[in-house]
Structures are given as structure tokens and as C-alpha cells.
């Protein structure tokens, strides 16, 4: 099956799209070297801007994609030997104040008046960078991958300023060439500009993008035409040292206080204009925001995204291989239970068609947990084929050092090694209507029992109205990915889905339509173990409010004992069968209001002929742009026969964000999780005193709810400085 799936996708991609031309090639913005010095002040008064060509006459993307934008936007770009410059005049179409959440970096796109730049400096319609700002001056930056996805965890060094006027707001930015990667010698980059104006609920782009795709879609960029090849950056070395001090007290345990005094170093070395070497020694990630807790009623391990900066640039070369629940490599497996001593990562473009990613990380020994020192190696090589498709090969090795488990033990605590090797084909048509992938991966271990394999493939079609997707997966019983995220083994999965949208001629409703899907799981013997069938109906208003109602039926045949509350310790027996029906609804209010809210609900059956009722609610109020207050709540009420009877859980999370300026932030976040009997308090102060250089103060407490007492607490003060050599 896997060979035929891979062959079909490769043939489909290469025969239909090998000679495809760039869709918006006629949209060109010519850029020339600056004729005067540029000061980043949000004022369009330099001679260089008067001499620059203007990109204007944007096209509407939503609510409709058949006309010019109602809101006028003018963009100019220029450069000098070290910096790329951008200035944008965002005219108002409707009187009144702008709408933003806060001054926090990497804001939520749909909740802010904003302008974004999407650029493809490799001109491959697949990889690139995004920069922008909201109307209050909060910055946005991210690395682009898969032809239109943006990873906002990426952070780099650049400057910007927003100035507000009665009839417009002006965004001006300076992006050092050293902060981005680009192909040497080419004089044409893919580029597009996106504007979201919440007062008119209009999203627009300079080069037109069909409304079913994000404005970030690199398949629809225009062209930035340089008067000469962008300048070479020369020596491109950045050193980012850190120093921290702090303590952690185990109040509920030994009562001892552990003091921390640490230093470490990151370095970024630009080997070429498109290939980067990252080095790290004794890294620390204490400033990274804590994970959002969830009520866990799942039978399998939950997924929490990577937030650590070192793993993020060109992260798609490592983390995007596979599917949502089949990730051969998951960087959070490295360094969360053991200290990272040092590491290196090489990533970027070798030439027009080839990308490479290679990572090696070394962790230390943890004697109290009998955890040996371990070395992690990941190598990913990607070759572009056709217009926007690619083939990627990946190798992953986890090696325990100076560790020899008992050969007579049936279940050693840690394996001596685990390796994975495989290949993946990613399809993306030139017009983005067809996307998909097919993958095959095999695992290797010290015993033959670890030598399993996995195969998965999907094909998706997205037009303006119709979207359908076919997906199937197979994971063998013995497949092992110790550095991956593969929560279940030994199954076949089949998952077709289809949806259709109507676009009525209405002043209120933007679109509406049904969505249906079926998901089947079978064990290795072909026996059905899981089935979910659902039917939903979606409505989206022109105000950007959304509503969905759904009905579903579920069937589960347990493959191992399971506690349906994940709390009591009592379990349902392996092999028992469970079937139920459920209904639910979801609503999200329009983002233009300073008061926003959303809710979801689920009512219906559950395991063992029980009932489960679930309601979640999110409310927020902002005193824009400085203070944002939010509250999220999740309530589950579960009714089961003995020995469980009735079980209910609250998960409540109030949050306060204070953004005094776009470089000075304070966040206080509380999470009360009744299921795990914990209250978590996390406060985080950040001062960005220079671009990409920060001072953090992080305080964390964990409490037992009843009787109320402190479990542990910690305080960390961390200083980082980005130094260009």
C-alpha cells in the first residue's frame, strides 16, 4: 500500500506541476538602493521613500475575493549595504480608533488591525520569513515553511516604529540582511503584503490570493525585483550569552532550597547567506512560558508544542516530518528530564533545490533517576521536485552512553539505542489546490522487537467551495520512536473528510456549509477498534463571528485497561466495547469588540453506558493597548456506574497581560486543575532593552488546592544579550 500511495503522489505532482509558472508573476515591485539615509520613526519624509516605487491597489481576500480592497494601503521598500527597509501607509476607510489586543509581540492575527510582509527570498514558493506590526506597534516575526505556515516562535533582530494619525497609521521597519537567509545572487524574491482592517472586517493582499487560502500562501506571491543582487552579509556571527540566578524550594518534600547560578552561550554562524550553524553550550529555557494545562480524558499521551528557541529555526526540516500523531522526531524529548550540555545544528538551503538539517545534542547523566548520558542525532535532507513539492529523507539516532542494561531483563529502564530512518514526499500544486504527503519510516533497536515501521499518506483538494481529504495510516506493533511522538502502535487508520461552503449574497453572513468525516482504526488483525463519524454545520458572519453545531457517534474497543476519568485508578477491562452518541456546539464572538467571548459544549454518552457533559468558556476584556484580562474555564461532569459514580472536574485559568510598551511586558497566569489537584501560578516580566536582548524575571508557585499549601516555588532572574561580531 505504501509504495502505491507514494508513487501516485509523486506522479501526480511531477506530471501536472513540473513546468508550472508563478501565478502572480505580473505583480512586480522594483526595489532600488536608498538615495538617502533612513531613520526608523514612522514618518514618510526621507528622499529615499519619495524615490521608491509604490505597491498599491490591494485586492480584497475576504469577505470576497473578486474586487479591489476598500481600504487603501501603500507600501515602499528600499535597502542599503546592511539593511532592508519597509514603510507602509495604512489608510483608514472608516472613522474611529484602531483595534488591537495589546503591545505583545507575535499577536493573534485575527484580533488586531495589522500589516504583514511575507517574503520568499529563495523564490521556491515554500520557505521564507514574515515581519509585521499591529496598529499599536507590536511586532510580529516568524519563519515560513510548507508554502504558507508561519512559526511565530522564531525570533530575530530588527527594528520598527508605528506612528498613528487621524486618517492612517504608518509602519516603518529595518530588517538587517544578517537576520534573514536568502539565496545568493538572485535578483527576484517572492513577496506579498497583507492588511487586516477590523473596522471594515476586510483582509486584503497586494498580489491576489483566493479566499480559501491564507494571505501567507507563498504560491500567490508577487515579485520583488532588485536593481542588483542583494548585498552579501560578509561575516555573519552572532553570540548570545546568558547569565541567571535563582532558587527552587521543595516546600512539600524535603524543604530544601536549591540555588541556581548559571551561565551559557548560544552562537549563530552564517556559513552562507542561506545556510546557518547554531551552537549552544549549557542552554537554559527557564524564561519559556509554561504549557497550558488541559483536562486529560484521552487514552494516549497528550501533545505539547516545542517552545524553546534553539529548536525552532528551520524547524520544519525536523518537526514537520510525519503527521499530527506520527512524529518520528519530537524535540521535547531532548533535555526535559536531563540537562543539555551542548549541541549544534546546521540548517538551511544548499542551493535552489536542496535543503539540509543536521542536529546533534548531548545530555548529561541523572544519577537519581538512573538516566544515562545520551546523545541525539537527527539528519534531514530535502530535495525540491516539481513546482512546489519536495522529497525529504530523515535519520534519527538516540544513543545511551556508557550504559549496558541487563541482557536478561525483559524491560530495561532505558534502551541502549533507538534509530529511525525514512522518506517522505510532500505534494503542493502550483496553485495550492492539491496538497498531500506520503511517508515511510522504519525503526531499529538492539532487539528485533524494535524493528517496526510506519506508513501514512493523504491527499487534499481545496477549492473556493469544496474541500475534501483522504488520509490513511499504518503503524506496526513493534514501531518505536523514542525521540518522537507516536502515542499508539499496532493499527491501521482510515480517515476521509469532506466539506462544502456556500457564499450567500448577504450583508450578515460570509459563508456557511456542512462538514462530514469518518475515522476508523483497525488492529493488526483487521479488527475494528475505534470509529468516529461526525456531521457538522459551520456559519461565519462578516463580523468574523463563527458558529458550529455537530453530532457524532463513537465506538471504542479497548486494547488495554483504561480509567475513563484518568483520576480514580479504577479501570475498564481490555476488550470491552463501548458506543455512544453526542452533540455539541461552538461559538466565537467577533474580534473587534474590546469584550470577547467564546464557548464550546458537548453533551452525550460516554464509556460504560455513562454520560459526559462538557462546557468550556473563554472571556476577555482589553483596555487597549496596555492591559488584557482573560479567563478560561473548562467543566466536565461524568456519570458512570460503580465504582466511578459521578466525577466532575474544573480547569480554570485567569490571565493578565500588561504591555507597558512594545518592549516591556508583564504576564500573570494562574491554572487551577482539579483533575491533577494542582494550582499553578506563573508570573513573567520581560524587558527587551535592545533588539533580541532581554531581561527576564520569572516566579512560579505550585499549590495543593485542599488543604491549601505550597508544593514548591521558584524564582529566576535571567539576562540575555545578542551581540553581532
XYZ file of C-alpha atoms in Angstrom, residues 97-104 107-113 134-136 196-199 543 589-597 619-631 655-659:
50
model
C -9.864 54.120 16.683
C -7.824 51.135 15.568
C -8.470 47.739 17.177
C -5.663 45.800 18.855
C -5.263 43.339 21.715
C -2.055 44.674 23.230
C 1.542 45.604 22.527
C 2.673 41.989 22.938
C -0.032 38.959 18.346
C -3.057 36.943 17.240
C -3.605 37.790 13.562
C -7.410 37.899 13.600
C -7.729 40.111 16.685
C -5.624 43.085 15.590
C -5.569 45.710 12.873
C -0.266 45.819 14.605
C -1.623 49.364 14.658
C -0.236 49.978 18.142
C -6.324 43.274 8.074
C -8.714 46.112 8.951
C -11.194 45.035 11.620
C -13.453 48.062 11.355
C -18.164 40.389 11.505
C -17.554 36.287 19.097
C -16.323 38.993 16.745
C -12.746 40.113 17.477
C -13.480 43.840 17.003
C -15.043 44.245 20.441
C -12.968 45.040 23.492
C -15.083 42.385 25.217
C -14.743 38.990 23.532
C -16.080 35.560 24.413
C -13.942 35.610 28.062
C -11.632 38.559 27.636
C -11.600 42.300 28.091
C -8.893 44.659 26.947
C -8.003 48.207 27.833
C -6.198 48.601 24.544
C -3.370 48.580 24.009
C -1.952 48.208 27.507
C -3.961 45.658 29.515
C -5.670 42.436 28.512
C -7.628 40.335 31.019
C -8.779 36.830 30.120
C -10.476 33.927 31.860
C -4.597 35.574 32.904
C -3.484 39.201 32.937
C -1.217 40.697 30.271
C 0.225 44.147 30.833
C 2.182 45.623 27.920
